[in-house]
Amino acid sequence: MKKLDLQDRGIKTKLILHVEKLVFGLAIALVAVFIYLGTQRETIQTDPQKLKDEAKRAGEQIEKSTWTEVESERWVAPEYQTAAARASKPIPLNPYETPSTLNVRYKESVEQRADPDLLTVTDIQLRAGYAPISYLSTQRGMANGGYGAEGGMPGGGYDGGYPMGGYPMGGYGGGYDMYGGEMGQADPDAPPTLTPEQQQAFGPAKASTGSKIEGKYFISVLALVPLKKQLDLYNAAFKDRANYIEARDYPRYVYFSVERREQAADGAWSEWDSPIKVSQERLIAQTRWAFPTDEVVPPEYVDPVLTFPIPPILLFDPSEWARHPEIPKFEPKDMYGMGQETEMMAEEMDPLMGQEIGDNPGDVPFSGGNMMEGGYGAPYGRGGQGGYPGQQGQMINGRLVITPPEGMIPKPSGAGGMSGGGGGYEGGGYPGSGGGAYGNSMFDAENKMFRFFDTSVKPNKTYQYRIQLWLEDPNMPEQIQQIPPARALEGSVLARVQEERNKVSKAMNMNRGGAGGYEGNMSGGNQRAKHTYWRKTEFSEASPAIRVPSSADVLAGSIDAGRTITSRKEPGRVLSNAKPTAKVLAMKWDPTEDVKAVVTKEIKSVTRGSAVEYKGDLWVLDPATYQFKKPWPVDTEEKNPEYVLKTGYTVLDIRGGQDTFGRFANEKNERLTVPGEILVMDDAGNIHIKSELDEEKKFAKFNFEKPEVKRKSSSNMDEYDMGGGYEDYGSGRGSGRRGRGGS
């Protein structure tokens, strides 16, 4: 290739040497053209005033309304009647139907069924207490109407105008008119009367005069049952496997065991006792308790087997012992659809006499119970309140599917049919959708509540508990119609249940020719073989220790701080230290046959080192009828004996009661004082701190000191001092309340 010769003076050489000059000249020409074209464009000819006028005209045009001119053209009034008739016509469904039904064919899995792990309870909580409990009497109860009626106390009542046969003025202890006769003159011999606040706190009297009242020490054992976690383990073992049935393969608790041990004086723990006879305790609840107590937790958290019923506790609120702190509170109107107890039959047979109660599911002989229809002893008790109404759902494959609320799981289809432990599963078991399961809710809580009341404990003893749950075995269920075939079970599972399967086969062969072995109701020699249809969890970890208190108690009231006297001559010299005094309420259960009540007395001036006790006249509240009575037999010759109330408590120290800083006063213009506390020691040597603030409501509830009646020394008896009035009646604070009589 020939090289470019720049020495040649031809045209190509000139272009190469002067190309930048050509480009620069072209750019200058373009700029000149642009400048020329810019000078030739049309300029704005409108002056500012004209532009302002145009803007004003445009604004006026925008603000001007022309709707009245075009309304008739653009809007026609609707015909509401025609539209309503058109909207009420049903929409034809034919255009929206699918050409053919979607019948999904399911192929049963051939994977064999395993045994799921079983979970026991968690978070055991113990609550100890003492309270009067109402039991049914085996004798005919007294006629209604209380004391003074036929069969009641002779004479119609006590001297001094106490008509014990009724409830005038509100039905509690005789009414407010008991304090006086005509013209407001007070009767000092009249019994106390409950204030409206006390009436509300106690509620209506639940036990009739025919009931038997017993004071009981007890411990409530509360725990959480992890139903959701147990269901996850069941699904892993049964779902998408051979012979899966949703309702059968759902956790169902059939029994539980509770073991207890006691702590010795040296702190050592005894061995675990043999399990408490739960079946016998359940039978007592069915047949001896005087009335059912309303449930305090929602039905979704209640299991008919694991949630033991609440005893018929009198005077005290049972909810403090009946609900686990992790479970929400619920107060149904009447969970069992019952009101007061009915009159008992004469010479009623005691179902606990002459029988041995076993400790297996179904060993309670009366599944229906005496009062409960379905009963606590039955595997599936009486239905309770429904829950979570109005949930929205959708139909999927012909089944209504509802989204459960937070913390809930849906019950399996047909689980509601588990009622009363009936015969076959059709109508009494899993496939049926009816029945009276415990609660009508469509959901179960993720954690059910375990509850058991142990009434065999002793005061001033320390105990621990552990729990074992019994679940129905889905691989060997109670109803033989639902027993999975052998080919559906893993080898280890089949080996475990083979003995029970043999029992079933033998019983069916022996009963062949009747209704068929286990089918239907069998009587006489055609009884159902009692094969083992449950599996047991491991025992839980030991619960925290708890000590059972005595039946006596001391409640703290207001404190008088006293005065410290100093020398006037020597200001720093203390002549006399302050000696504070406390107002307390002494309480103790009196188990004697003539009393059987919580005896309470307000003691107004208790000092350090003094024993909390009282000797003198007082009234007690009958826990069965809520009428006041004297703590001695009616036919005694001495009408005013001195009652001795000894709590066993000793006051060790007192603090509080000083005036607060500033000018703070209560509604009665009394200066506020520092809330009081007392340090006490009980009869077992245990130390307790009692707070005025913590016990204010309980103090007012059980303080039955009536307003003081002062007699004048002169012959003129037309003036009476009723103390601080009914506004002060029942309070544990302030001076001049509940009278000023001797303590």
mmCIF file of C-alpha atoms in Angstrom, residues 13-250:
data_model
loop_
_atom_site.group_PDB
_atom_site.id
_atom_site.type_symbol
_atom_site.label_atom_id
_atom_site.label_comp_id
_atom_site.label_asym_id
_atom_site.label_seq_id
_atom_site.Cartn_x
_atom_site.Cartn_y
_atom_site.Cartn_z
ATOM 1 C CA THR A 13 -3.105 17.840 1.279
ATOM 2 C CA LYS A 14 -4.776 21.212 1.709
ATOM 3 C CA LEU A 15 -7.942 19.629 3.113
ATOM 4 C CA ILE A 16 -5.999 17.616 5.624
ATOM 5 C CA LEU A 17 -3.903 20.540 6.764
ATOM 6 C CA HIS A 18 -6.839 23.073 7.048
ATOM 7 C CA VAL A 19 -9.848 20.929 8.103
ATOM 8 C CA GLU A 20 -10.164 22.629 11.531
ATOM 9 C CA LYS A 21 -10.525 25.992 9.863
ATOM 10 C CA LEU A 22 -13.379 24.693 7.756
ATOM 11 C CA VAL A 23 -15.206 23.268 10.790
ATOM 12 C CA PHE A 24 -14.785 26.520 12.751
ATOM 13 C CA GLY A 25 -16.159 28.512 9.861
ATOM 14 C CA LEU A 26 -19.170 26.236 9.580
ATOM 15 C CA ALA A 27 -19.932 26.681 13.277
ATOM 16 C CA ILE A 28 -19.792 30.449 12.970
ATOM 17 C CA ALA A 29 -22.213 30.277 10.037
ATOM 18 C CA LEU A 30 -24.672 28.188 12.030
ATOM 19 C CA VAL A 31 -24.574 30.618 14.945
ATOM 20 C CA ALA A 32 -25.262 33.473 12.589
ATOM 21 C CA VAL A 33 -28.233 31.603 11.139
ATOM 22 C CA PHE A 34 -29.674 30.947 14.603
ATOM 23 C CA ILE A 35 -29.311 34.589 15.561
ATOM 24 C CA TYR A 36 -31.056 35.667 12.400
ATOM 25 C CA LEU A 37 -33.929 33.276 12.847
ATOM 26 C CA GLY A 38 -34.367 34.426 16.466
ATOM 27 C CA THR A 39 -34.714 38.045 15.410
ATOM 28 C CA GLN A 40 -37.463 37.088 12.959
ATOM 29 C CA ARG A 41 -39.858 35.441 15.591
ATOM 30 C CA GLU A 42 -43.144 37.172 16.515
ATOM 31 C CA THR A 43 -43.061 39.079 19.856
ATOM 32 C CA ILE A 44 -45.837 39.429 22.552
ATOM 33 C CA GLN A 45 -48.167 42.249 21.627
ATOM 34 C CA THR A 46 -50.491 42.109 24.695
ATOM 35 C CA ASP A 47 -49.987 44.789 27.307
ATOM 36 C CA PRO A 48 -50.236 43.989 31.099
ATOM 37 C CA GLN A 49 -53.599 45.616 31.631
ATOM 38 C CA LYS A 50 -55.190 43.569 28.863
ATOM 39 C CA LEU A 51 -53.736 40.388 30.316
ATOM 40 C CA LYS A 52 -55.124 41.286 33.748
ATOM 41 C CA ASP A 53 -58.585 41.843 32.307
ATOM 42 C CA GLU A 54 -58.529 38.457 30.560
ATOM 43 C CA ALA A 55 -57.593 36.702 33.817
ATOM 44 C CA LYS A 56 -60.426 38.422 35.645
ATOM 45 C CA ARG A 57 -62.901 37.350 32.982
ATOM 46 C CA ALA A 58 -61.716 33.751 33.215
ATOM 47 C CA GLY A 59 -62.147 33.733 37.015
ATOM 48 C CA GLU A 60 -65.686 35.055 36.730
ATOM 49 C CA GLN A 61 -66.503 32.396 34.186
ATOM 50 C CA ILE A 62 -65.234 29.656 36.516
ATOM 51 C CA GLU A 63 -67.243 30.929 39.488
ATOM 52 C CA LYS A 64 -70.411 31.325 37.462
ATOM 53 C CA SER A 65 -72.805 28.328 37.901
ATOM 54 C CA THR A 66 -74.622 27.119 34.813
ATOM 55 C CA TRP A 67 -76.088 23.912 36.332
ATOM 56 C CA THR A 68 -79.637 25.262 36.370
ATOM 57 C CA GLU A 69 -79.366 25.759 32.601
ATOM 58 C CA VAL A 70 -78.248 22.192 31.845
ATOM 59 C CA GLU A 71 -79.840 20.274 34.779
ATOM 60 C CA SER A 72 -82.814 19.075 32.751
ATOM 61 C CA GLU A 73 -80.512 17.723 30.041
ATOM 62 C CA ARG A 74 -77.930 15.997 32.191
ATOM 63 C CA TRP A 75 -79.891 14.482 35.190
ATOM 64 C CA VAL A 76 -83.098 12.484 35.471
ATOM 65 C CA ALA A 77 -84.649 11.731 38.913
ATOM 66 C CA PRO A 78 -84.353 7.970 39.692
ATOM 67 C CA GLU A 79 -87.441 5.801 40.119
ATOM 68 C CA TYR A 80 -86.816 4.254 43.540
ATOM 69 C CA GLN A 81 -89.748 1.859 43.508
ATOM 70 C CA THR A 82 -88.668 0.432 40.167
ATOM 71 C CA ALA A 83 -85.070 0.135 41.311
ATOM 72 C CA ALA A 84 -86.110 -1.605 44.547
ATOM 73 C CA ALA A 85 -88.274 -4.083 42.672
ATOM 74 C CA ARG A 86 -85.448 -4.807 40.262
ATOM 75 C CA ALA A 87 -82.953 -5.302 43.104
ATOM 76 C CA SER A 88 -85.261 -7.734 44.911
ATOM 77 C CA LYS A 89 -85.476 -10.093 41.939
ATOM 78 C CA PRO A 90 -83.246 -13.171 42.395
ATOM 79 C CA ILE A 91 -80.238 -13.410 40.199
ATOM 80 C CA PRO A 92 -80.390 -16.403 37.856
ATOM 81 C CA LEU A 93 -77.662 -18.880 38.781
ATOM 82 C CA ASN A 94 -77.654 -20.895 35.584
ATOM 83 C CA PRO A 95 -75.260 -18.617 33.686
ATOM 84 C CA TYR A 96 -72.750 -18.875 36.525
ATOM 85 C CA GLU A 97 -72.832 -22.646 37.103
ATOM 86 C CA THR A 98 -69.894 -24.770 36.046
ATOM 87 C CA PRO A 99 -70.504 -27.241 33.237
ATOM 88 C CA SER A 100 -69.864 -30.213 35.564
ATOM 89 C CA THR A 101 -69.345 -30.797 39.251
ATOM 90 C CA LEU A 102 -65.835 -30.946 40.629
ATOM 91 C CA ASN A 103 -65.646 -34.337 42.309
ATOM 92 C CA VAL A 104 -62.134 -34.687 43.637
ATOM 93 C CA ARG A 105 -61.128 -38.299 44.090
ATOM 94 C CA TYR A 106 -58.915 -38.850 47.088
ATOM 95 C CA LYS A 107 -56.618 -41.789 47.301
ATOM 96 C CA GLU A 108 -55.972 -42.991 50.830
ATOM 97 C CA SER A 109 -52.351 -42.939 51.853
ATOM 98 C CA VAL A 110 -50.619 -46.263 52.338
ATOM 99 C CA GLU A 111 -48.134 -44.834 54.835
ATOM 100 C CA GLN A 112 -48.688 -46.542 58.169
ATOM 101 C CA ARG A 113 -49.677 -44.798 61.396
ATOM 102 C CA ALA A 114 -47.176 -44.119 64.163
ATOM 103 C CA ASP A 115 -47.450 -43.318 67.875
ATOM 104 C CA PRO A 116 -47.164 -39.571 68.555
ATOM 105 C CA ASP A 117 -45.240 -38.208 71.517
ATOM 106 C CA LEU A 118 -47.441 -37.082 74.396
ATOM 107 C CA LEU A 119 -47.042 -33.757 76.197
ATOM 108 C CA THR A 120 -47.862 -33.142 79.845
ATOM 109 C CA VAL A 121 -48.933 -29.906 81.526
ATOM 110 C CA THR A 122 -46.833 -26.775 81.889
ATOM 111 C CA ASP A 123 -46.705 -23.788 84.241
ATOM 112 C CA ILE A 124 -48.244 -25.371 87.343
ATOM 113 C CA GLN A 125 -49.689 -22.823 89.768
ATOM 114 C CA LEU A 126 -50.942 -23.612 93.281
ATOM 115 C CA ARG A 127 -53.465 -21.661 95.359
ATOM 116 C CA ALA A 128 -54.144 -22.616 98.985
ATOM 117 C CA GLY A 129 -57.117 -21.522 101.052
ATOM 118 C CA TYR A 130 -59.816 -22.247 103.575
ATOM 119 C CA ALA A 131 -63.513 -21.649 103.048
ATOM 120 C CA PRO A 132 -66.943 -23.010 103.957
ATOM 121 C CA ILE A 133 -68.283 -25.402 101.299
ATOM 122 C CA SER A 134 -71.938 -26.353 100.924
ATOM 123 C CA TYR A 135 -72.816 -30.054 100.655
ATOM 124 C CA LEU A 136 -76.121 -31.779 100.131
ATOM 125 C CA SER A 137 -77.630 -33.288 103.240
ATOM 126 C CA THR A 138 -78.739 -36.908 103.184
ATOM 127 C CA GLN A 139 -81.796 -35.901 105.230
ATOM 128 C CA ARG A 140 -84.721 -33.853 104.093
ATOM 129 C CA GLY A 141 -83.855 -30.174 104.113
ATOM 130 C CA MET A 142 -85.674 -27.551 106.073
ATOM 131 C CA ALA A 143 -88.640 -25.927 104.498
ATOM 132 C CA ASN A 144 -87.996 -22.758 102.586
ATOM 133 C CA GLY A 145 -88.282 -19.524 104.486
ATOM 134 C CA GLY A 146 -85.313 -19.897 106.785
ATOM 135 C CA TYR A 147 -85.418 -20.014 110.558
ATOM 136 C CA GLY A 148 -88.732 -19.569 112.283
ATOM 137 C CA ALA A 149 -90.647 -21.629 109.716
ATOM 138 C CA GLU A 150 -91.914 -25.140 110.284
ATOM 139 C CA GLY A 151 -88.985 -27.419 110.986
ATOM 140 C CA GLY A 152 -86.796 -24.478 111.783
ATOM 141 C CA MET A 153 -85.782 -22.885 115.037
ATOM 142 C CA PRO A 154 -88.555 -22.715 117.657
ATOM 143 C CA GLY A 155 -90.065 -19.436 118.732
ATOM 144 C CA GLY A 156 -89.651 -17.703 115.371
ATOM 145 C CA GLY A 157 -86.450 -15.895 116.282
ATOM 146 C CA TYR A 158 -84.388 -14.289 118.989
ATOM 147 C CA ASP A 159 -85.606 -11.860 121.599
ATOM 148 C CA GLY A 160 -85.417 -8.210 120.728
ATOM 149 C CA GLY A 161 -87.369 -8.139 117.491
ATOM 150 C CA TYR A 162 -85.188 -10.333 115.281
ATOM 151 C CA PRO A 163 -87.613 -12.022 112.875
ATOM 152 C CA MET A 164 -85.428 -14.828 111.565
ATOM 153 C CA GLY A 165 -88.032 -16.240 109.255
ATOM 154 C CA GLY A 166 -87.593 -13.793 106.395
ATOM 155 C CA TYR A 167 -85.629 -11.011 104.781
ATOM 156 C CA PRO A 168 -87.339 -7.658 105.236
ATOM 157 C CA MET A 169 -85.859 -4.663 103.502
ATOM 158 C CA GLY A 170 -83.625 -6.409 101.036
ATOM 159 C CA GLY A 171 -83.348 -9.977 102.308
ATOM 160 C CA TYR A 172 -80.067 -9.740 104.235
ATOM 161 C CA GLY A 173 -80.008 -10.166 107.998
ATOM 162 C CA GLY A 174 -83.283 -8.483 108.682
ATOM 163 C CA GLY A 175 -82.985 -5.112 106.959
ATOM 164 C CA TYR A 176 -82.085 -1.606 108.018
ATOM 165 C CA ASP A 177 -85.283 -1.163 110.014
ATOM 166 C CA MET A 178 -83.864 -3.659 112.537
ATOM 167 C CA TYR A 179 -81.929 -0.853 114.157
ATOM 168 C CA GLY A 180 -84.937 0.914 115.518
ATOM 169 C CA GLY A 181 -88.626 1.171 115.905
ATOM 170 C CA GLU A 182 -90.830 4.155 115.375
ATOM 171 C CA MET A 183 -89.428 7.665 114.933
ATOM 172 C CA GLY A 184 -85.910 6.310 114.287
ATOM 173 C CA GLN A 185 -85.342 5.059 117.836
ATOM 174 C CA ALA A 186 -82.550 2.483 117.670
ATOM 175 C CA ASP A 187 -82.687 -0.986 119.184
ATOM 176 C CA PRO A 188 -79.262 -1.845 120.615
ATOM 177 C CA ASP A 189 -80.185 -5.558 120.787
ATOM 178 C CA ALA A 190 -80.924 -5.821 117.062
ATOM 179 C CA PRO A 191 -78.477 -7.798 114.890
ATOM 180 C CA PRO A 192 -76.188 -6.106 112.383
ATOM 181 C CA THR A 193 -77.291 -5.717 108.804
ATOM 182 C CA LEU A 194 -75.337 -5.974 105.599
ATOM 183 C CA THR A 195 -74.595 -2.731 103.797
ATOM 184 C CA PRO A 196 -75.434 -2.470 100.089
ATOM 185 C CA GLU A 197 -71.732 -2.864 99.329
ATOM 186 C CA GLN A 198 -71.586 -6.054 101.403
ATOM 187 C CA GLN A 199 -74.755 -7.372 99.768
ATOM 188 C CA GLN A 200 -73.179 -6.841 96.366
ATOM 189 C CA ALA A 201 -69.921 -8.475 97.447
ATOM 190 C CA PHE A 202 -71.602 -11.565 98.917
ATOM 191 C CA GLY A 203 -74.307 -11.911 96.294
ATOM 192 C CA PRO A 204 -77.497 -13.860 96.922
ATOM 193 C CA ALA A 205 -77.573 -16.721 99.413
ATOM 194 C CA LYS A 206 -76.918 -19.909 97.441
ATOM 195 C CA ALA A 207 -77.241 -22.695 100.001
ATOM 196 C CA SER A 208 -80.551 -23.488 101.620
ATOM 197 C CA THR A 209 -80.977 -24.208 105.312
ATOM 198 C CA GLY A 210 -81.074 -27.918 104.500
ATOM 199 C CA SER A 211 -77.509 -27.865 103.232
ATOM 200 C CA LYS A 212 -74.607 -29.126 105.227
ATOM 201 C CA ILE A 213 -71.833 -26.562 105.648
ATOM 202 C CA GLU A 214 -68.292 -27.802 106.174
ATOM 203 C CA GLY A 215 -65.128 -25.767 106.526
ATOM 204 C CA LYS A 216 -62.462 -27.146 104.196
ATOM 205 C CA TYR A 217 -58.751 -26.630 103.735
ATOM 206 C CA PHE A 218 -57.882 -27.023 100.078
ATOM 207 C CA ILE A 219 -55.270 -26.437 97.391
ATOM 208 C CA SER A 220 -56.277 -25.663 93.827
ATOM 209 C CA VAL A 221 -53.827 -27.096 91.300
ATOM 210 C CA LEU A 222 -53.813 -25.052 88.079
ATOM 211 C CA ALA A 223 -51.789 -25.660 84.921
ATOM 212 C CA LEU A 224 -51.755 -25.151 81.151
ATOM 213 C CA VAL A 225 -52.421 -28.049 78.765
ATOM 214 C CA PRO A 226 -50.592 -27.496 75.416
ATOM 215 C CA LEU A 227 -53.414 -28.673 73.117
ATOM 216 C CA LYS A 228 -52.055 -26.940 69.998
ATOM 217 C CA LYS A 229 -48.606 -28.493 70.348
ATOM 218 C CA GLN A 230 -50.167 -31.890 71.022
ATOM 219 C CA LEU A 231 -52.328 -31.520 67.906
ATOM 220 C CA ASP A 232 -49.230 -30.744 65.826
ATOM 221 C CA LEU A 233 -47.672 -34.005 67.034
ATOM 222 C CA TYR A 234 -50.895 -35.872 66.224
ATOM 223 C CA ASN A 235 -50.985 -34.412 62.716
ATOM 224 C CA ALA A 236 -47.392 -35.448 62.126
ATOM 225 C CA ALA A 237 -48.237 -39.040 63.143
ATOM 226 C CA PHE A 238 -51.722 -39.438 61.599
ATOM 227 C CA LYS A 239 -52.506 -36.839 58.956
ATOM 228 C CA ASP A 240 -51.925 -37.930 55.339
ATOM 229 C CA ARG A 241 -51.499 -41.485 56.581
ATOM 230 C CA ALA A 242 -53.599 -44.611 56.384
ATOM 231 C CA ASN A 243 -57.088 -44.587 57.905
ATOM 232 C CA TYR A 244 -56.991 -40.919 58.927
ATOM 233 C CA ILE A 245 -60.217 -39.689 60.573
ATOM 234 C CA GLU A 246 -60.084 -36.068 61.645
ATOM 235 C CA ALA A 247 -62.329 -36.250 64.726
ATOM 236 C CA ARG A 248 -60.822 -39.491 66.056
ATOM 237 C CA ASP A 249 -57.236 -38.366 65.452
ATOM 238 C CA TYR A 250 -57.706 -35.240 67.559
#
